[in-house]
PDB file of C-alpha atoms in Angstrom:
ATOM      1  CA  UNK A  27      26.790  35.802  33.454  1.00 52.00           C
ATOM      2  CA  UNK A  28      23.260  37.494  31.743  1.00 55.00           C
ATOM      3  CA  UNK A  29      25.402  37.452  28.731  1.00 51.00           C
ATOM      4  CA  UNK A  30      25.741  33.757  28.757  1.00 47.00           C
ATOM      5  CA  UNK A  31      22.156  33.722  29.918  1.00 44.00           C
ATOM      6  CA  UNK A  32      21.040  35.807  26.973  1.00 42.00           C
ATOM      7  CA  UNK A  33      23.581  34.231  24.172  1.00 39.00           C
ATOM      8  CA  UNK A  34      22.172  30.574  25.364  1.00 41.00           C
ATOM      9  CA  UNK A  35      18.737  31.999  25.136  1.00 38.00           C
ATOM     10  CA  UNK A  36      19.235  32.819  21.743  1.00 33.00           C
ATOM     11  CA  UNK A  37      21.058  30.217  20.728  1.00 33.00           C
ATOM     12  CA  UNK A  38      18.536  27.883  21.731  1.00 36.00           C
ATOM     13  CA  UNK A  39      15.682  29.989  19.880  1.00 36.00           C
ATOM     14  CA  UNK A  40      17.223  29.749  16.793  1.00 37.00           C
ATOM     15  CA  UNK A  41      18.252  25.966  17.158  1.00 39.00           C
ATOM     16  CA  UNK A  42      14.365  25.923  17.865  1.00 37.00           C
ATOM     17  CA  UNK A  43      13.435  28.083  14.826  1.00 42.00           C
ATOM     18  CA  UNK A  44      15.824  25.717  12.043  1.00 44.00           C
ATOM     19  CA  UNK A  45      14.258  22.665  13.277  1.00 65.00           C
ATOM     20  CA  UNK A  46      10.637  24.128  12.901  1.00 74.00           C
ATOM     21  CA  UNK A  47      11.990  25.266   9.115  1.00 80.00           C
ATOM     22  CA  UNK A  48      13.141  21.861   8.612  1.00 93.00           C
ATOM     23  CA  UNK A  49      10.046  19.964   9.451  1.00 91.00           C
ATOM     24  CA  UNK A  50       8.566  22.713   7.323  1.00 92.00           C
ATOM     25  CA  UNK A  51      10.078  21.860   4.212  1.00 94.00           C
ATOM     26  CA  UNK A  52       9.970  18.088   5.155  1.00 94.00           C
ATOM     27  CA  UNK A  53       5.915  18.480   5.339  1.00 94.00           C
ATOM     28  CA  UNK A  54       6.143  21.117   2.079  1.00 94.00           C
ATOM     29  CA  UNK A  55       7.339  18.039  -0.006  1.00 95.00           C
ATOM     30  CA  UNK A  56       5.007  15.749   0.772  1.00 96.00           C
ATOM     31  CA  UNK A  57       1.658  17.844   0.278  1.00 94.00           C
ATOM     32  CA  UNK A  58      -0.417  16.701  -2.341  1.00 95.00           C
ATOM     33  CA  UNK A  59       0.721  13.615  -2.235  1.00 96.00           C
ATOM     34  CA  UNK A  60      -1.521  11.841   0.171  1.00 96.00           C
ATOM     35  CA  UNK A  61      -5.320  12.211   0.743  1.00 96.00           C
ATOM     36  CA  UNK A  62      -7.848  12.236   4.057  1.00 95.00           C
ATOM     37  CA  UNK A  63     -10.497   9.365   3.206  1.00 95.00           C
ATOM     38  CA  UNK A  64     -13.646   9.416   4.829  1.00 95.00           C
ATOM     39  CA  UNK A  65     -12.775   8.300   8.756  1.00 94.00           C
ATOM     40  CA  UNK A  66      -9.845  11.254   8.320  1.00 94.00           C
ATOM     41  CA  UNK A  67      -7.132   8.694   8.169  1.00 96.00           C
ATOM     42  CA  UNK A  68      -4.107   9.492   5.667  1.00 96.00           C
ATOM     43  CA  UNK A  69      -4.432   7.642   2.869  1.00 97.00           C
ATOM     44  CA  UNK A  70      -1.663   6.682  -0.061  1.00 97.00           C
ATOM     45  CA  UNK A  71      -2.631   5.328  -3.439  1.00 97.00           C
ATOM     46  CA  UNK A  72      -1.010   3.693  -5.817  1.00 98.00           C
ATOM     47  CA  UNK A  73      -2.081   2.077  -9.295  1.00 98.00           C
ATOM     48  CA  UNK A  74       0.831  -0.993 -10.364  1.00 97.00           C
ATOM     49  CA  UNK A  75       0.493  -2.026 -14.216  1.00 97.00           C
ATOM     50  CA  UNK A  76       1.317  -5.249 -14.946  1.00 97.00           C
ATOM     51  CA  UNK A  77      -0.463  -5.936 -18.404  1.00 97.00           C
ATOM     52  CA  UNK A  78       1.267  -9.533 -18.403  1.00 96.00           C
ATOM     53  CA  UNK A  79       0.412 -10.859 -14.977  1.00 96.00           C
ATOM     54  CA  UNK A  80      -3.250 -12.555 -14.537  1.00 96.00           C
ATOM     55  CA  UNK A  81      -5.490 -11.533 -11.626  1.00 97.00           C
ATOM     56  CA  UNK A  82      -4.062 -14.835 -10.097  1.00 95.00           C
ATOM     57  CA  UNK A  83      -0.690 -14.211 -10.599  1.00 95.00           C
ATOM     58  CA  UNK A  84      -0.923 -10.571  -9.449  1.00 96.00           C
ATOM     59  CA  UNK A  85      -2.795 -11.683  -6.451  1.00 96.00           C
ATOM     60  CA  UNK A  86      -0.104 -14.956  -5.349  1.00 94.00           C
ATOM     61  CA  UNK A  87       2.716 -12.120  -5.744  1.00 94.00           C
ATOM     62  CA  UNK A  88       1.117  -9.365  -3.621  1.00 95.00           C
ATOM     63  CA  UNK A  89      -0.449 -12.622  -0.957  1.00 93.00           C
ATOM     64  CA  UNK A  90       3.693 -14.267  -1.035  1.00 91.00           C
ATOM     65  CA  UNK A  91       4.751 -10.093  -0.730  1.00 93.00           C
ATOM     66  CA  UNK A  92       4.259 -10.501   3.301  1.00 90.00           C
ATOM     67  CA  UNK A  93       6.226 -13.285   3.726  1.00 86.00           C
ATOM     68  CA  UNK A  94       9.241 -11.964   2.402  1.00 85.00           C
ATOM     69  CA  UNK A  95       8.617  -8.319   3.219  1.00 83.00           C
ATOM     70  CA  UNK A  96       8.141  -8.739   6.803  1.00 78.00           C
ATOM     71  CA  UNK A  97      10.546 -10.647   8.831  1.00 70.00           C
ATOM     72  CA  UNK A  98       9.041 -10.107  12.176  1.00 70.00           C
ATOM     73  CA  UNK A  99       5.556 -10.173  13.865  1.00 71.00           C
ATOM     74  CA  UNK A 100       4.494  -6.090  12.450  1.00 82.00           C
ATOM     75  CA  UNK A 101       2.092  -7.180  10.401  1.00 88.00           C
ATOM     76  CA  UNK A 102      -1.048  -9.217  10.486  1.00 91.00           C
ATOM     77  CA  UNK A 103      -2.940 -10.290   7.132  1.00 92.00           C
ATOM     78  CA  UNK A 104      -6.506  -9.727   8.202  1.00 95.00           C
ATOM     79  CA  UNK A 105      -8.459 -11.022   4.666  1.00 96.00           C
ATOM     80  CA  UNK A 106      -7.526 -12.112   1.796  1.00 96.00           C
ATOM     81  CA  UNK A 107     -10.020 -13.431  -0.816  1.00 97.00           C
ATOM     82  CA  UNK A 108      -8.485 -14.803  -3.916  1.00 95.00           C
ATOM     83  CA  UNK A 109     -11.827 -14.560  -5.880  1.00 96.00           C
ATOM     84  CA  UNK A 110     -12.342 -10.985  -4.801  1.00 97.00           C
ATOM     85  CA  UNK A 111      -8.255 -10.413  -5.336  1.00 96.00           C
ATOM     86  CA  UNK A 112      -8.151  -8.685  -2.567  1.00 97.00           C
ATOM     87  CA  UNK A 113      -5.210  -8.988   0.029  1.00 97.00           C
ATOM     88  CA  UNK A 114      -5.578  -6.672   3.998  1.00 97.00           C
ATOM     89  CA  UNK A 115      -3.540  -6.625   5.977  1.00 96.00           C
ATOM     90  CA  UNK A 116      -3.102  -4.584   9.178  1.00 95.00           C
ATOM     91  CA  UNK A 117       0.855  -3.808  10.409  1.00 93.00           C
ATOM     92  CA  UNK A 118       3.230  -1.291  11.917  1.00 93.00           C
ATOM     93  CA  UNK A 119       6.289   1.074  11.813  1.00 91.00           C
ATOM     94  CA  UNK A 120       8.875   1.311  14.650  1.00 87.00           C
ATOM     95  CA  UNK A 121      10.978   4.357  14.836  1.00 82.00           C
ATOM     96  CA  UNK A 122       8.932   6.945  13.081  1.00 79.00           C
ATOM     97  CA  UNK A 123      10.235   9.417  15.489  1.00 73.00           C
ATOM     98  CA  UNK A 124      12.611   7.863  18.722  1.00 69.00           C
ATOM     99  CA  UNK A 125      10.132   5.631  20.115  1.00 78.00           C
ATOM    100  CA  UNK A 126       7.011   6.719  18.271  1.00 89.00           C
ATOM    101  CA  UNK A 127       5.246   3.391  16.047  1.00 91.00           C
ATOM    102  CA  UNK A 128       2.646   3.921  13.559  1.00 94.00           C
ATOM    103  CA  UNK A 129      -0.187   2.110  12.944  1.00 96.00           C
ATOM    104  CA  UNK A 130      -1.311   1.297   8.862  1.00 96.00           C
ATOM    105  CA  UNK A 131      -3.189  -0.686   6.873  1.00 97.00           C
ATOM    106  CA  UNK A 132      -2.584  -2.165   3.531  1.00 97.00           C
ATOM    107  CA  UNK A 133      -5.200  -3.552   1.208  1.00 98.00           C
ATOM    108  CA  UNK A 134      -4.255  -4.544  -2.117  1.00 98.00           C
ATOM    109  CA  UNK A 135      -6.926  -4.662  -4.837  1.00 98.00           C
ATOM    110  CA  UNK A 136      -6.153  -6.957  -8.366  1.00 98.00           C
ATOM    111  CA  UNK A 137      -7.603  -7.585 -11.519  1.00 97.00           C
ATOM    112  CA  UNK A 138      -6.358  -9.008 -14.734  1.00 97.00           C
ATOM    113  CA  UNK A 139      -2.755  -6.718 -15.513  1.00 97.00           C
ATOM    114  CA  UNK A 140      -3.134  -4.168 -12.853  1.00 97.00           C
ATOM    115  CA  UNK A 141      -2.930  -4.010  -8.503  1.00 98.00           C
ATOM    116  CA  UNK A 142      -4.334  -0.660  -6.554  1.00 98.00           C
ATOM    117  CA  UNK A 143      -2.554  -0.497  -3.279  1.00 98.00           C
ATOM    118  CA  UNK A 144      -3.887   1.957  -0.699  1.00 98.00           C
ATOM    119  CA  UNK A 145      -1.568   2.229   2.377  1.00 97.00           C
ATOM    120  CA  UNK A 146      -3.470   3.795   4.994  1.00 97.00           C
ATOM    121  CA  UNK A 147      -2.034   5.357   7.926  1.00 96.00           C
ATOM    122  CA  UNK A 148      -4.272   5.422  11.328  1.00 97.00           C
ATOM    123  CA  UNK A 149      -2.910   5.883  14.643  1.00 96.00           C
ATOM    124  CA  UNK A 150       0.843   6.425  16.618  1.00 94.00           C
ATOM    125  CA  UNK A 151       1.995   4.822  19.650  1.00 92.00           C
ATOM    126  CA  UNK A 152       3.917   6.922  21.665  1.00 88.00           C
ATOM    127  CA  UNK A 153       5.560   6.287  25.068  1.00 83.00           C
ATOM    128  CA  UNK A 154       3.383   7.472  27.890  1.00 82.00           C
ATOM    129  CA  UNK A 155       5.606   6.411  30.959  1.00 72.00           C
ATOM    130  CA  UNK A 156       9.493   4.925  30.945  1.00 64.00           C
ATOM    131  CA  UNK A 157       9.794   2.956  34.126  1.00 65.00           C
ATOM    132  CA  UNK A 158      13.221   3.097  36.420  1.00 66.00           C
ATOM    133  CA  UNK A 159      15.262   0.707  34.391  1.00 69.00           C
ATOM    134  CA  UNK A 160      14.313   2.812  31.305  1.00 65.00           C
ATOM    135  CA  UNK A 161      12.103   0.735  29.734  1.00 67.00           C
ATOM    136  CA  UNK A 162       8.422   1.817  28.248  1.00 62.00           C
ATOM    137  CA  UNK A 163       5.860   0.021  30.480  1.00 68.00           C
ATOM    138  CA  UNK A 164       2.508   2.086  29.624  1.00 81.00           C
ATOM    139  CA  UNK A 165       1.936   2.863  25.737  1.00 83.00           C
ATOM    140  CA  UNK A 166      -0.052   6.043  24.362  1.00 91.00           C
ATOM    141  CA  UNK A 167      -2.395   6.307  21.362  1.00 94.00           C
ATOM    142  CA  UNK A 168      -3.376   9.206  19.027  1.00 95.00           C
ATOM    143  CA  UNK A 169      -5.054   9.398  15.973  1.00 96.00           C
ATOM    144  CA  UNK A 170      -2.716  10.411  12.700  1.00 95.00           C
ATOM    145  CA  UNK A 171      -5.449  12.649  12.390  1.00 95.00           C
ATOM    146  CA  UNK A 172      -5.104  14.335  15.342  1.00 95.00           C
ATOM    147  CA  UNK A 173      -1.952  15.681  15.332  1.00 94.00           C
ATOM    148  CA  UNK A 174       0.343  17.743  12.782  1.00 93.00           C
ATOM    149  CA  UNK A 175      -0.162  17.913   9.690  1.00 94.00           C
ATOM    150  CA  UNK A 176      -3.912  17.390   9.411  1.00 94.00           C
ATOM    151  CA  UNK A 177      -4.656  18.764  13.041  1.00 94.00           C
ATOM    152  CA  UNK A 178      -2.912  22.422  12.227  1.00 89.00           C
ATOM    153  CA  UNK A 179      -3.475  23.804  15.740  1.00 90.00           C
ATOM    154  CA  UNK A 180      -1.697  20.166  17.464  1.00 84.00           C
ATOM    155  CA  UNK A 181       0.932  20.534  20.046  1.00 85.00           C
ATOM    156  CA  UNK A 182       4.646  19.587  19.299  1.00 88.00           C
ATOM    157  CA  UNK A 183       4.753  20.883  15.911  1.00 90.00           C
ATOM    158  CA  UNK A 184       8.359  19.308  15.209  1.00 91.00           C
ATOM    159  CA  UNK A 185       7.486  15.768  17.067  1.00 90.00           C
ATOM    160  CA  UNK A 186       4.339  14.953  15.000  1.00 93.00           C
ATOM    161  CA  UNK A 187       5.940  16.519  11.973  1.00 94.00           C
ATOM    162  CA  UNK A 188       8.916  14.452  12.286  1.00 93.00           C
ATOM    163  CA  UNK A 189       6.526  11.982  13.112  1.00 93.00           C
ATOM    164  CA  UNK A 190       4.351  12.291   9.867  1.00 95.00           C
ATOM    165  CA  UNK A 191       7.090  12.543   7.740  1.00 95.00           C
ATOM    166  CA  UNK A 192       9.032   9.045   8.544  1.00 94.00           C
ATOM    167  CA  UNK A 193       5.415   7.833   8.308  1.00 94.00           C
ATOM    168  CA  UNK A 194       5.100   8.802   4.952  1.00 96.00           C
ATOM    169  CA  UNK A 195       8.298   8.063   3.976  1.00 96.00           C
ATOM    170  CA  UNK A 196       8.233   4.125   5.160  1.00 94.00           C
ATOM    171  CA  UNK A 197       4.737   3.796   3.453  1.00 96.00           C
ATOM    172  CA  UNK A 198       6.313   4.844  -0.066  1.00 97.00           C
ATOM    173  CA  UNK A 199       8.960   2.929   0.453  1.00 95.00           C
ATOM    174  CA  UNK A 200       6.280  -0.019   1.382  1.00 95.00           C
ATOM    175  CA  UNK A 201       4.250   1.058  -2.313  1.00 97.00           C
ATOM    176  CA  UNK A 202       7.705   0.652  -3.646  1.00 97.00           C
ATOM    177  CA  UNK A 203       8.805  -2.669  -2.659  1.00 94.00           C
ATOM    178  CA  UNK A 204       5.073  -4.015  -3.438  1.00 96.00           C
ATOM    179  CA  UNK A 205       5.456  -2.695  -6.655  1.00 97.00           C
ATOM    180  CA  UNK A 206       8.784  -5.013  -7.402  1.00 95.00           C
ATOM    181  CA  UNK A 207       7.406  -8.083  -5.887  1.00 94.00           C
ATOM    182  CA  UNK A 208       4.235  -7.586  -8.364  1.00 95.00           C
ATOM    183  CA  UNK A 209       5.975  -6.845 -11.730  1.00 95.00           C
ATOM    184  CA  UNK A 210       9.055  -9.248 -10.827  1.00 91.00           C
ATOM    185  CA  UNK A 211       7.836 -11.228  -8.120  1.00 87.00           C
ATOM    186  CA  UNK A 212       9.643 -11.959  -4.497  1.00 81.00           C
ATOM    187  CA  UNK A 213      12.701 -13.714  -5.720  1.00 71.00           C
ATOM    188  CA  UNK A 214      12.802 -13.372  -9.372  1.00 67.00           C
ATOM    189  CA  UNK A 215      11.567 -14.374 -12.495  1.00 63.00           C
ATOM    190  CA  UNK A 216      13.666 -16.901 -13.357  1.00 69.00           C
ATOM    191  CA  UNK A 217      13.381 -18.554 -10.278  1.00 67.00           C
ATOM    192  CA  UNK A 218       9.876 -18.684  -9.542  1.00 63.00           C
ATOM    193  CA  UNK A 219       8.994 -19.562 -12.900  1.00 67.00           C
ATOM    194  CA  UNK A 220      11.749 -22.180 -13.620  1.00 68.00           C
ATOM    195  CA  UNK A 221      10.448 -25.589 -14.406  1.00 67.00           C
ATOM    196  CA  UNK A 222      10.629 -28.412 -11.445  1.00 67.00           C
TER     197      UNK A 222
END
């Protein structure tokens, strides 16, 4: 029976240990590759070259970009000034990590041939209570900031790490598909262009 004890003991340690390892190397690919602006939220950047596209055109395709992007109520455009060519828009990720949302904001910036796109990444919403029937009825909220990476002495290293990480991941993926419906627009060229 201790030997049981002391194999599951161990067993469980080094499950422990490979997840920590893997969250490690998860966080180790992603560092440099995002920046703390000055409220200590994590911010992505990207710069989209279009040297075709007017600010106008740039600005309809990023504007039209929600609309096709979003398919559900997780986003909110906030302002948008077509003089200024500037698009912001305030939305969320489900599923970062189980149940775990995260908060971001997207503003799009456009001039004549080129779009800067900062995806900024603010707060998680975490379950704080799961009622009888299993269903979240009270909602918790922590500051990207405050947790791992950034905050190197948080608690639940491989939650918030996990966490991060999808976060990350869904905002590059969000740069990417911005990217597309800039430099070949929501449906395609052909299409939106075609004479009518």
């Amino acid at each position: 029976m201790k030997k049981t004890i002391i194999i599951s003991a161990l067993l469980l340690c080094s499950k422990l240990e490979a997840t920590s390892q893997n969250v490690d190397e998860k966080l180790s690919s992603i560092q440099g590759k995002w920046a703390l602006d000055d409220r200590r939220n994590v911010t992505i950047q990207r710069i989209i070259e279009a040297p075709s596209l007017s600010k106008e055109e740039i600005y309809n395709r990023a504007l039209n970009f929600f609309a096709y992007y979003y398919i559900d109520e997780n986003v909110k455009i906030v302002n948008h000034d077509k003089s200024q060519g500037l698009v912001v828009a305030r939305g969320v990720f489900d599923n970062l990590n189980n149940s775990c949302r995260g908060w971001h904001v997207i503003k799009i910036d456009v001039k004549d041939g080129k779009a800067k796109i900062l995806v900024t990444l603010t707060e998680y919403q975490y379950p704080k209570n799961i009622s009888t029937d299993g269903v979240f009825n009270t909602w918790a909220h922590t500051k990207v900031s405050e947790e791992v990476p950034i905050n190197t002495k948080g608690g639940k290293y491989v939650y918030w790490g996990n966490a991060f990480y999808s976060f990350f991941t869904k905002a590059t993926n969000l740069l990417d598909s911005i990217e597309i419906a800039i430099k070949e627009a929501n449906t395609s060229k052909e299409i939106e262009s075609s004479a009518w």
